[in-house]
Every structure is written in C-alpha cells, then in structure tokens.
C-alpha cells in the first residue's frame, strides 16, 4: 500500500494524513475483492523495516492500526470477512496485539474473503523463522532432513494456511518487491500502477484483475 506519504506531501499535509486516507482506501479494496469473490487478500501494512521510520510516524501508524481494527471489525463481520495476520506480531505494541487477536477471534467463523494483514513482516525474516522451525522439528526427531522439499518448507512459513498469491499489485509506480512474500511470489503475476495507494479505488482493482485475467501463466513451461 505504497504512496501514502507522497499523497500527503502533494497536498501539503503531514504524512499521517496520507496513512489515514490509506486506511480508508482499504475499505474499497476489501469490498471490491468481495464483489469479485476473491478468496484471499494480503495487505502489506507495516514491514519489519518500517520500524526505522521516525518514532512519531511509527506511533501514529500503530494507533491508526488499533483504531482501524476496533472500528472496522463490526463491518468485517457484516461482510463475512475473516481477518488473519502474518509477521512478527509480538513486535507490535501490546494494545495493538490485543485488539488484533480480538478482531481475529471475532471474525474467525466468517467464510467469505480472508483478509491477511502483513504486520512487522519481512520476507527474509519469514524464511529465517521457517528454517528455525524446521531445525527444531529435526532436533525433536520429527523429521528427517532428507525429507525436506519445497512443499514441506512452505508448511513452515507464516503463510502455511494460505495459497501463494496469483496477483501482486504495487501502487505508486515502484518496481520493487521490498521484502514482501519472497518465497510465495515465485510465479505471481505483477501489476504496477502509478496510482498512489490513497487514490486506489474499486475501479483500479477491477482494472488490475482484468489485466491479470488476460495474462498467460506458464509456470516455467511452454
Ligand atoms: C507505505 O507508504 C505505507 C505504509 C508504510 C503504511 C501503510 C498503512 C496504511 C495504509 C494504514 C494502516 C493499515 C491498515 C490495514 C489500517 P509510504 O509511507 O512509504 O509512502 P511514500 O513512499 O509515498 O512515502
């Protein structure tokens, strides 16, 4: 969800106003996914690297996240959305963790869209955590290293319950992956739009999905 800062700067506003507008844009995207009967939507809301931002911006983002979860959970329930989260969630402030787990619990029985928030998430960290988890199982004698393959490793990632993404949408024109789902994006189709995240609406989502539907996926074959 890139471009919140630039959106605010263009209007002479503080960066947090861009993040607030970005949080509003989440609603349209979730609704659009519902309209399209999309099963999984993962939003890169806060990266492991984002902790390096000025303290005031980090604090404002954490407050925004907590407020968003508190205010929007009834709407998620109404729309049959199941909330999930990936990342080093224990890095988040305690109040934020509490609200996150509450929202996850309250939406656990929904069976429409699964909305996954990537929070304090880093793709490399996820792979390292996956290796640690595998090593632990080897130490316990539960698995033989010779049995490790792609499928088994995938089961040790934060995303073990979800399929790999079909489509990655990057807003604000940046041509980077920025440490997002490094393992899972192997065969994901990429779509880059110059639109800044706060301006990304339902129609933009439909356009991205429309273009995706015209792509030919070969997975390395012919
Ligand atoms: C990147 O834009 C955006 C973020 C680091 C935060 C994204 C957070 C939200 C949209 C709101 C909170 C999330 C939820 C789910 C309520 P940037 O700040 O790097 O923008 P820039 O590149 O233009 O400076």
PDB file of C-alpha atoms and ligand atoms in Angstrom:
ATOM      1  CA  UNK A   1       0.000   0.000   0.000  1.00  0.00           C
ATOM      2  CA  UNK A   2       2.650   2.433  -1.174  1.00  0.00           C
ATOM      3  CA  UNK A   3       2.401   6.163  -1.739  1.00  0.00           C
ATOM      4  CA  UNK A   4       0.635   7.444   1.386  1.00  0.00           C
ATOM      5  CA  UNK A   5       3.498   9.819   2.196  1.00  0.00           C
ATOM      6  CA  UNK A   6       3.612  11.240  -1.332  1.00  0.00           C
ATOM      7  CA  UNK A   7      -0.162  11.642  -1.375  1.00  0.00           C
ATOM      8  CA  UNK A   8       0.063  13.780   1.775  1.00  0.00           C
ATOM      9  CA  UNK A   9       3.108  15.737   0.557  1.00  0.00           C
ATOM     10  CA  UNK A  10       1.352  16.676  -2.695  1.00  0.00           C
ATOM     11  CA  UNK A  11      -1.340  18.296  -0.553  1.00  0.00           C
ATOM     12  CA  UNK A  12       0.988  19.947   1.958  1.00  0.00           C
ATOM     13  CA  UNK A  13      -0.321  17.630   4.709  1.00  0.00           C
ATOM     14  CA  UNK A  14       1.595  15.654   7.377  1.00  0.00           C
ATOM     15  CA  UNK A  15       2.457  12.054   6.339  1.00  0.00           C
ATOM     16  CA  UNK A  16       0.000  10.574   8.832  1.00  0.00           C
ATOM     17  CA  UNK A  17      -2.885  12.168   6.916  1.00  0.00           C
ATOM     18  CA  UNK A  18      -1.775  10.066   3.953  1.00  0.00           C
ATOM     19  CA  UNK A  19      -1.815   6.928   6.105  1.00  0.00           C
ATOM     20  CA  UNK A  20      -5.289   7.836   7.383  1.00  0.00           C
ATOM     21  CA  UNK A  21      -6.522   8.225   3.811  1.00  0.00           C
ATOM     22  CA  UNK A  22      -4.730   4.944   3.028  1.00  0.00           C
ATOM     23  CA  UNK A  23      -6.678   3.202   5.780  1.00  0.00           C
ATOM     24  CA  UNK A  24      -9.897   4.491   4.148  1.00  0.00           C
ATOM     25  CA  UNK A  25      -8.780   3.018   0.804  1.00  0.00           C
ATOM     26  CA  UNK A  26      -8.626  -0.446   2.424  1.00  0.00           C
ATOM     27  CA  UNK A  27     -12.431  -0.446   2.632  1.00  0.00           C
ATOM     28  CA  UNK A  28     -12.929  -0.056  -1.148  1.00  0.00           C
ATOM     29  CA  UNK A  29     -10.360  -2.752  -1.847  1.00  0.00           C
ATOM     30  CA  UNK A  30     -11.965  -5.228   0.571  1.00  0.00           C
ATOM     31  CA  UNK A  31     -15.385  -4.514  -0.942  1.00  0.00           C
ATOM     32  CA  UNK A  32     -14.010  -4.931  -4.459  1.00  0.00           C
ATOM     33  CA  UNK A  33     -12.478  -8.288  -3.555  1.00  0.00           C
ATOM     34  CA  UNK A  34     -15.847  -9.326  -2.122  1.00  0.00           C
ATOM     35  CA  UNK A  35     -17.595  -8.324  -5.383  1.00  0.00           C
ATOM     36  CA  UNK A  36     -15.086 -10.400  -7.358  1.00  0.00           C
ATOM     37  CA  UNK A  37     -15.404 -13.371  -4.968  1.00  0.00           C
ATOM     38  CA  UNK A  38     -11.652 -13.243  -4.353  1.00  0.00           C
ATOM     39  CA  UNK A  39     -10.759 -15.641  -1.546  1.00  0.00           C
ATOM     40  CA  UNK A  40      -7.549 -14.122  -0.138  1.00  0.00           C
ATOM     41  CA  UNK A  41      -6.261 -10.544   0.070  1.00  0.00           C
ATOM     42  CA  UNK A  42      -2.938  -9.796   1.766  1.00  0.00           C
ATOM     43  CA  UNK A  43      -2.155  -6.161   2.609  1.00  0.00           C
ATOM     44  CA  UNK A  44       1.431  -5.133   3.342  1.00  0.00           C
ATOM     45  CA  UNK A  45       0.532  -2.728   6.146  1.00  0.00           C
ATOM     46  CA  UNK A  46       3.831  -2.489   8.066  1.00  0.00           C
ATOM     47  CA  UNK A  47       7.173  -4.015   7.154  1.00  0.00           C
ATOM     48  CA  UNK A  48       9.897  -5.188   9.530  1.00  0.00           C
ATOM     49  CA  UNK A  49      11.970  -2.310   8.103  1.00  0.00           C
ATOM     50  CA  UNK A  50       9.268   0.300   8.807  1.00  0.00           C
ATOM     51  CA  UNK A  51      10.338   0.357  12.487  1.00  0.00           C
ATOM     52  CA  UNK A  52      13.245   2.536  11.288  1.00  0.00           C
ATOM     53  CA  UNK A  53      10.870   5.417  10.488  1.00  0.00           C
ATOM     54  CA  UNK A  54      10.654   8.405  12.883  1.00  0.00           C
ATOM     55  CA  UNK A  55       9.174   7.377  16.244  1.00  0.00           C
ATOM     56  CA  UNK A  56       6.225   9.738  15.800  1.00  0.00           C
ATOM     57  CA  UNK A  57       5.240   8.130  12.462  1.00  0.00           C
ATOM     58  CA  UNK A  58       5.567   4.590  13.874  1.00  0.00           C
ATOM     59  CA  UNK A  59       3.431   5.519  16.884  1.00  0.00           C
ATOM     60  CA  UNK A  60       0.816   7.193  14.687  1.00  0.00           C
ATOM     61  CA  UNK A  61       0.678   4.113  12.413  1.00  0.00           C
ATOM     62  CA  UNK A  62       0.249   1.760  15.385  1.00  0.00           C
ATOM     63  CA  UNK A  63      -2.538   3.948  16.791  1.00  0.00           C
ATOM     64  CA  UNK A  64      -4.170   4.033  13.365  1.00  0.00           C
ATOM     65  CA  UNK A  65      -3.991   0.255  13.074  1.00  0.00           C
ATOM     66  CA  UNK A  66      -5.515  -0.263  16.513  1.00  0.00           C
ATOM     67  CA  UNK A  67      -8.286   2.248  15.789  1.00  0.00           C
ATOM     68  CA  UNK A  68      -8.920   0.712  12.357  1.00  0.00           C
ATOM     69  CA  UNK A  69      -9.307  -2.751  13.859  1.00  0.00           C
ATOM     70  CA  UNK A  70     -11.563  -1.541  16.667  1.00  0.00           C
ATOM     71  CA  UNK A  71     -13.813   0.472  14.348  1.00  0.00           C
ATOM     72  CA  UNK A  72     -13.917  -1.831  11.343  1.00  0.00           C
ATOM     73  CA  UNK A  73     -14.324  -5.252  12.947  1.00  0.00           C
ATOM     74  CA  UNK A  74     -18.166  -4.981  13.032  1.00  0.00           C
ATOM     75  CA  UNK A  75     -18.059  -4.161   9.305  1.00  0.00           C
ATOM     76  CA  UNK A  76     -15.747  -7.106   8.618  1.00  0.00           C
ATOM     77  CA  UNK A  77     -18.192  -9.379  10.451  1.00  0.00           C
ATOM     78  CA  UNK A  78     -21.112  -7.952   8.472  1.00  0.00           C
ATOM     79  CA  UNK A  79     -19.234  -8.531   5.189  1.00  0.00           C
ATOM     80  CA  UNK A  80     -18.301 -12.103   6.185  1.00  0.00           C
ATOM     81  CA  UNK A  81     -14.557 -11.268   6.103  1.00  0.00           C
ATOM     82  CA  UNK A  82     -12.152 -13.436   8.119  1.00  0.00           C
ATOM     83  CA  UNK A  83      -9.202 -11.443   9.467  1.00  0.00           C
ATOM     84  CA  UNK A  84      -5.749 -13.011   9.765  1.00  0.00           C
ATOM     85  CA  UNK A  85      -2.221 -11.605  10.257  1.00  0.00           C
ATOM     86  CA  UNK A  86       1.322 -12.595   9.337  1.00  0.00           C
ATOM     87  CA  UNK A  87       4.661 -11.257  10.562  1.00  0.00           C
ATOM     88  CA  UNK A  88       6.485 -10.928  13.859  1.00  0.00           C
ATOM     89  CA  UNK A  89       3.292  -9.924  15.613  1.00  0.00           C
ATOM     90  CA  UNK A  90       4.890  -9.906  19.071  1.00  0.00           C
ATOM     91  CA  UNK A  91       6.897  -6.816  17.947  1.00  0.00           C
ATOM     92  CA  UNK A  92       3.652  -4.791  17.913  1.00  0.00           C
ATOM     93  CA  UNK A  93       2.667  -2.676  20.940  1.00  0.00           C
ATOM     94  CA  UNK A  94       0.674  -4.720  23.448  1.00  0.00           C
ATOM     95  CA  UNK A  95      -2.602  -2.824  22.947  1.00  0.00           C
ATOM     96  CA  UNK A  96      -2.313  -3.379  19.207  1.00  0.00           C
ATOM     97  CA  UNK A  97      -1.663  -7.113  19.633  1.00  0.00           C
ATOM     98  CA  UNK A  98      -4.659  -7.408  21.960  1.00  0.00           C
ATOM     99  CA  UNK A  99      -7.024  -5.695  19.521  1.00  0.00           C
ATOM    100  CA  UNK A 100      -5.607  -7.690  16.611  1.00  0.00           C
ATOM    101  CA  UNK A 101      -6.197 -11.021  18.351  1.00  0.00           C
ATOM    102  CA  UNK A 102      -9.661  -9.891  19.407  1.00  0.00           C
ATOM    103  CA  UNK A 103     -10.565  -8.973  15.806  1.00  0.00           C
ATOM    104  CA  UNK A 104      -9.108 -12.245  14.517  1.00  0.00           C
ATOM    105  CA  UNK A 105     -11.170 -14.183  17.062  1.00  0.00           C
ATOM    106  CA  UNK A 106     -14.359 -12.249  16.339  1.00  0.00           C
ATOM    107  CA  UNK A 107     -14.098 -12.927  12.597  1.00  0.00           C
ATOM    108  CA  UNK A 108     -12.771 -16.492  12.843  1.00  0.00           C
ATOM    109  CA  UNK A 109     -16.019 -18.147  11.731  1.00  0.00           C
ATOM    110  CA  UNK A 110     -16.532 -15.981   8.652  1.00  0.00           C
ATOM    111  CA  UNK A 111     -16.115 -17.790   5.363  1.00  0.00           C
ATOM    112  CA  UNK A 112     -16.022 -15.030   2.734  1.00  0.00           C
ATOM    113  CA  UNK A 113     -12.810 -13.143   1.939  1.00  0.00           C
ATOM    114  CA  UNK A 114      -9.765 -13.925   4.098  1.00  0.00           C
ATOM    115  CA  UNK A 115      -8.045 -10.571   4.752  1.00  0.00           C
ATOM    116  CA  UNK A 116      -4.445 -11.071   5.835  1.00  0.00           C
ATOM    117  CA  UNK A 117      -2.556  -8.117   7.306  1.00  0.00           C
ATOM    118  CA  UNK A 118       1.234  -8.311   6.989  1.00  0.00           C
ATOM    119  CA  UNK A 119       2.493  -6.565  10.139  1.00  0.00           C
ATOM    120  CA  UNK A 120       6.121  -6.229  11.180  1.00  0.00           C
ATOM    121  CA  UNK A 121       6.556  -8.534   8.200  1.00  0.00           C
ATOM    122  CA  UNK A 122       9.776  -9.231   6.305  1.00  0.00           C
ATOM    123  CA  UNK A 123      10.171 -11.952   3.669  1.00  0.00           C
ATOM    124  CA  UNK A 124      13.739 -12.763   4.655  1.00  0.00           C
ATOM    125  CA  UNK A 125      12.791 -12.902   8.352  1.00  0.00           C
ATOM    126  CA  UNK A 126       9.954 -15.261   7.481  1.00  0.00           C
ATOM    127  CA  UNK A 127      12.365 -17.605   5.695  1.00  0.00           C
ATOM    128  CA  UNK A 128      14.781 -17.486   8.647  1.00  0.00           C
ATOM    129  CA  UNK A 129      11.907 -18.241  11.048  1.00  0.00           C
ATOM    130  CA  UNK A 130      10.880 -21.122   8.769  1.00  0.00           C
ATOM    131  CA  UNK A 131      14.397 -22.578   8.889  1.00  0.00           C
ATOM    132  CA  UNK A 132      14.440 -22.297  12.701  1.00  0.00           C
ATOM    133  CA  UNK A 133      11.105 -24.074  12.905  1.00  0.00           C
ATOM    134  CA  UNK A 134      12.365 -26.885  10.619  1.00  0.00           C
ATOM    135  CA  UNK A 135      15.567 -27.245  12.665  1.00  0.00           C
ATOM    136  CA  UNK A 136      13.507 -27.519  15.835  1.00  0.00           C
ATOM    137  CA  UNK A 137      11.496 -30.392  14.348  1.00  0.00           C
ATOM    138  CA  UNK A 138      14.691 -32.114  13.229  1.00  0.00           C
ATOM    139  CA  UNK A 139      16.120 -31.778  16.753  1.00  0.00           C
ATOM    140  CA  UNK A 140      12.922 -33.285  18.168  1.00  0.00           C
ATOM    141  CA  UNK A 141      13.327 -36.185  15.747  1.00  0.00           C
ATOM    142  CA  UNK A 142      10.018 -35.431  13.999  1.00  0.00           C
ATOM    143  CA  UNK A 143      11.535 -35.082  10.532  1.00  0.00           C
ATOM    144  CA  UNK A 144      14.463 -36.454   8.614  1.00  0.00           C
ATOM    145  CA  UNK A 145      16.427 -33.674   6.764  1.00  0.00           C
ATOM    146  CA  UNK A 146      16.405 -35.839   3.634  1.00  0.00           C
ATOM    147  CA  UNK A 147      12.607 -35.430   3.518  1.00  0.00           C
ATOM    148  CA  UNK A 148      12.720 -31.639   3.241  1.00  0.00           C
ATOM    149  CA  UNK A 149      11.278 -30.372  -0.026  1.00  0.00           C
ATOM    150  CA  UNK A 150       9.531 -27.236  -1.318  1.00  0.00           C
ATOM    151  CA  UNK A 151       6.135 -28.335  -0.036  1.00  0.00           C
ATOM    152  CA  UNK A 152       7.408 -29.179   3.427  1.00  0.00           C
ATOM    153  CA  UNK A 153       9.299 -25.896   3.735  1.00  0.00           C
ATOM    154  CA  UNK A 154       6.163 -23.969   2.693  1.00  0.00           C
ATOM    155  CA  UNK A 155       4.408 -25.537   5.677  1.00  0.00           C
ATOM    156  CA  UNK A 156       6.911 -23.803   7.991  1.00  0.00           C
ATOM    157  CA  UNK A 157       6.187 -20.282   6.745  1.00  0.00           C
ATOM    158  CA  UNK A 158       3.730 -17.780   8.254  1.00  0.00           C
ATOM    159  CA  UNK A 159       1.562 -18.365   5.172  1.00  0.00           C
ATOM    160  CA  UNK A 160       1.240 -22.141   5.622  1.00  0.00           C
ATOM    161  CA  UNK A 161      -2.581 -21.953   5.667  1.00  0.00           C
ATOM    162  CA  UNK A 162      -2.907 -19.847   2.521  1.00  0.00           C
ATOM    163  CA  UNK A 163      -2.252 -20.399  -1.192  1.00  0.00           C
ATOM    164  CA  UNK A 164       0.526 -18.491  -2.997  1.00  0.00           C
ATOM    165  CA  UNK A 165      -0.761 -15.194  -4.431  1.00  0.00           C
ATOM    166  CA  UNK A 166      -1.922 -15.112  -8.059  1.00  0.00           C
ATOM    167  CA  UNK A 167      -1.527 -11.360  -8.402  1.00  0.00           C
ATOM    168  CA  UNK A 168       0.705  -8.747  -6.754  1.00  0.00           C
ATOM    169  CA  UNK A 169      -0.446  -5.144  -7.083  1.00  0.00           C
ATOM    170  CA  UNK A 170       2.129  -2.481  -6.317  1.00  0.00           C
ATOM    171  CA  UNK A 171       0.917   1.103  -6.133  1.00  0.00           C
ATOM    172  CA  UNK A 172       2.853   4.345  -6.630  1.00  0.00           C
ATOM    173  CA  UNK A 173       4.874   3.049  -9.573  1.00  0.00           C
ATOM    174  CA  UNK A 174       7.714   1.443  -7.623  1.00  0.00           C
ATOM    175  CA  UNK A 175       9.301  -1.545  -9.394  1.00  0.00           C
ATOM    176  CA  UNK A 176      10.406  -3.362  -6.254  1.00  0.00           C
ATOM    177  CA  UNK A 177       9.270  -6.300  -4.141  1.00  0.00           C
ATOM    178  CA  UNK A 178      10.509  -4.662  -0.915  1.00  0.00           C
ATOM    179  CA  UNK A 179      10.944  -7.904   1.050  1.00  0.00           C
ATOM    180  CA  UNK A 180       7.307  -8.949   0.575  1.00  0.00           C
ATOM    181  CA  UNK A 181       6.402 -12.674   0.394  1.00  0.00           C
ATOM    182  CA  UNK A 182       9.737 -13.507  -1.251  1.00  0.00           C
ATOM    183  CA  UNK A 183       9.151 -17.258  -1.278  1.00  0.00           C
ATOM    184  CA  UNK A 184       5.463 -17.121  -2.190  1.00  0.00           C
ATOM    185  CA  UNK A 185       5.750 -14.706  -5.154  1.00  0.00           C
ATOM    186  CA  UNK A 186       7.771 -17.134  -7.327  1.00  0.00           C
ATOM    187  CA  UNK A 187       5.064 -17.386 -10.005  1.00  0.00           C
ATOM    188  CA  UNK A 188       2.850 -14.475  -9.041  1.00  0.00           C
ATOM    189  CA  UNK A 189       1.799 -12.070 -11.793  1.00  0.00           C
ATOM    190  CA  UNK A 190       2.904  -8.497 -11.073  1.00  0.00           C
ATOM    191  CA  UNK A 191       0.888  -5.367 -11.763  1.00  0.00           C
ATOM    192  CA  UNK A 192       2.367  -1.930 -11.126  1.00  0.00           C
ATOM    193  CA  UNK A 193       0.191   1.166 -11.186  1.00  0.00           C
ATOM    194  CA  UNK A 194       1.343   4.791 -10.822  1.00  0.00           C
ATOM    195  CA  UNK A 195      -1.705   5.497  -8.618  1.00  0.00           C
ATOM    196  CA  UNK A 196      -0.806   6.311  -5.020  1.00  0.00           C
ATOM    197  CA  UNK A 197      -2.448   3.939  -2.518  1.00  0.00           C
ATOM    198  CA  UNK A 198      -4.914   6.506  -1.073  1.00  0.00           C
ATOM    199  CA  UNK A 199      -6.269   7.048  -4.623  1.00  0.00           C
ATOM    200  CA  UNK A 200      -6.510   3.326  -5.418  1.00  0.00           C
ATOM    201  CA  UNK A 201     -10.219   2.532  -5.650  1.00  0.00           C
ATOM    202  CA  UNK A 202     -12.523  -0.298  -6.669  1.00  0.00           C
ATOM    203  CA  UNK A 203     -12.259   0.553 -10.370  1.00  0.00           C
ATOM    204  CA  UNK A 204      -8.457   0.367 -10.139  1.00  0.00           C
ATOM    205  CA  UNK A 205      -8.719  -3.054  -8.538  1.00  0.00           C
ATOM    206  CA  UNK A 206     -11.082  -4.235 -11.278  1.00  0.00           C
ATOM    207  CA  UNK A 207      -8.675  -2.935 -13.942  1.00  0.00           C
ATOM    208  CA  UNK A 208      -5.769  -4.825 -12.344  1.00  0.00           C
ATOM    209  CA  UNK A 209      -7.773  -8.050 -12.118  1.00  0.00           C
ATOM    210  CA  UNK A 210      -8.970  -7.580 -15.684  1.00  0.00           C
ATOM    211  CA  UNK A 211      -5.416  -7.291 -16.923  1.00  0.00           C
ATOM    212  CA  UNK A 212      -4.429 -10.313 -14.835  1.00  0.00           C
ATOM    213  CA  UNK A 213      -7.192 -12.367 -16.453  1.00  0.00           C
ATOM    214  CA  UNK A 214      -5.596 -11.731 -19.860  1.00  0.00           C
ATOM    215  CA  UNK A 215      -2.160 -12.988 -18.776  1.00  0.00           C
ATOM    216  CA  UNK A 216      -0.921 -16.401 -19.857  1.00  0.00           C
ATOM    217  CA  UNK A 217       0.674 -18.260 -16.969  1.00  0.00           C
ATOM    218  CA  UNK A 218       3.174 -20.918 -17.903  1.00  0.00           C
ATOM    219  CA  UNK A 219       4.955 -21.639 -14.605  1.00  0.00           C
ATOM    220  CA  UNK A 220       8.219 -22.190 -16.454  1.00  0.00           C
ATOM    221  CA  UNK A 221       6.598 -24.489 -19.016  1.00  0.00           C
ATOM    222  CA  UNK A 222       5.736 -23.675 -22.629  1.00  0.00           C
TER     223      UNK A 222
HETATM  224  C1  LIG B   1       3.721   2.943   2.611  1.00  0.00           C
HETATM  225  O1  LIG B   1       3.594   4.257   2.120  1.00  0.00           O
HETATM  226  C2  LIG B   1       2.671   2.682   3.603  1.00  0.00           C
HETATM  227  C3  LIG B   1       2.887   2.296   4.884  1.00  0.00           C
HETATM  228  C4  LIG B   1       4.236   2.072   5.437  1.00  0.00           C
HETATM  229  C5  LIG B   1       1.764   2.113   5.829  1.00  0.00           C
HETATM  230  C6  LIG B   1       0.511   1.534   5.250  1.00  0.00           C
HETATM  231  C7  LIG B   1      -0.567   1.716   6.223  1.00  0.00           C
HETATM  232  C8  LIG B   1      -1.850   2.014   5.943  1.00  0.00           C
HETATM  233  C9  LIG B   1      -2.422   2.113   4.588  1.00  0.00           C
HETATM  234  C10 LIG B   1      -2.814   2.307   7.037  1.00  0.00           C
HETATM  235  C11 LIG B   1      -2.865   1.313   8.135  1.00  0.00           C
HETATM  236  C12 LIG B   1      -3.219  -0.021   7.656  1.00  0.00           C
HETATM  237  C13 LIG B   1      -4.362  -0.633   7.928  1.00  0.00           C
HETATM  238  C14 LIG B   1      -4.615  -2.003   7.451  1.00  0.00           C
HETATM  239  C15 LIG B   1      -5.390   0.054   8.702  1.00  0.00           C
HETATM  240  P1  LIG B   1       4.772   5.294   2.348  1.00  0.00           P
HETATM  241  O2  LIG B   1       4.576   5.936   3.679  1.00  0.00           O
HETATM  242  O3  LIG B   1       6.079   4.589   2.184  1.00  0.00           O
HETATM  243  O4  LIG B   1       4.532   6.304   1.202  1.00  0.00           O
HETATM  244  P2  LIG B   1       5.652   7.114   0.391  1.00  0.00           P
HETATM  245  O5  LIG B   1       6.523   6.090  -0.289  1.00  0.00           O
HETATM  246  O6  LIG B   1       4.864   7.929  -0.564  1.00  0.00           O
HETATM  247  O7  LIG B   1       6.409   7.950   1.402  1.00  0.00           O
END
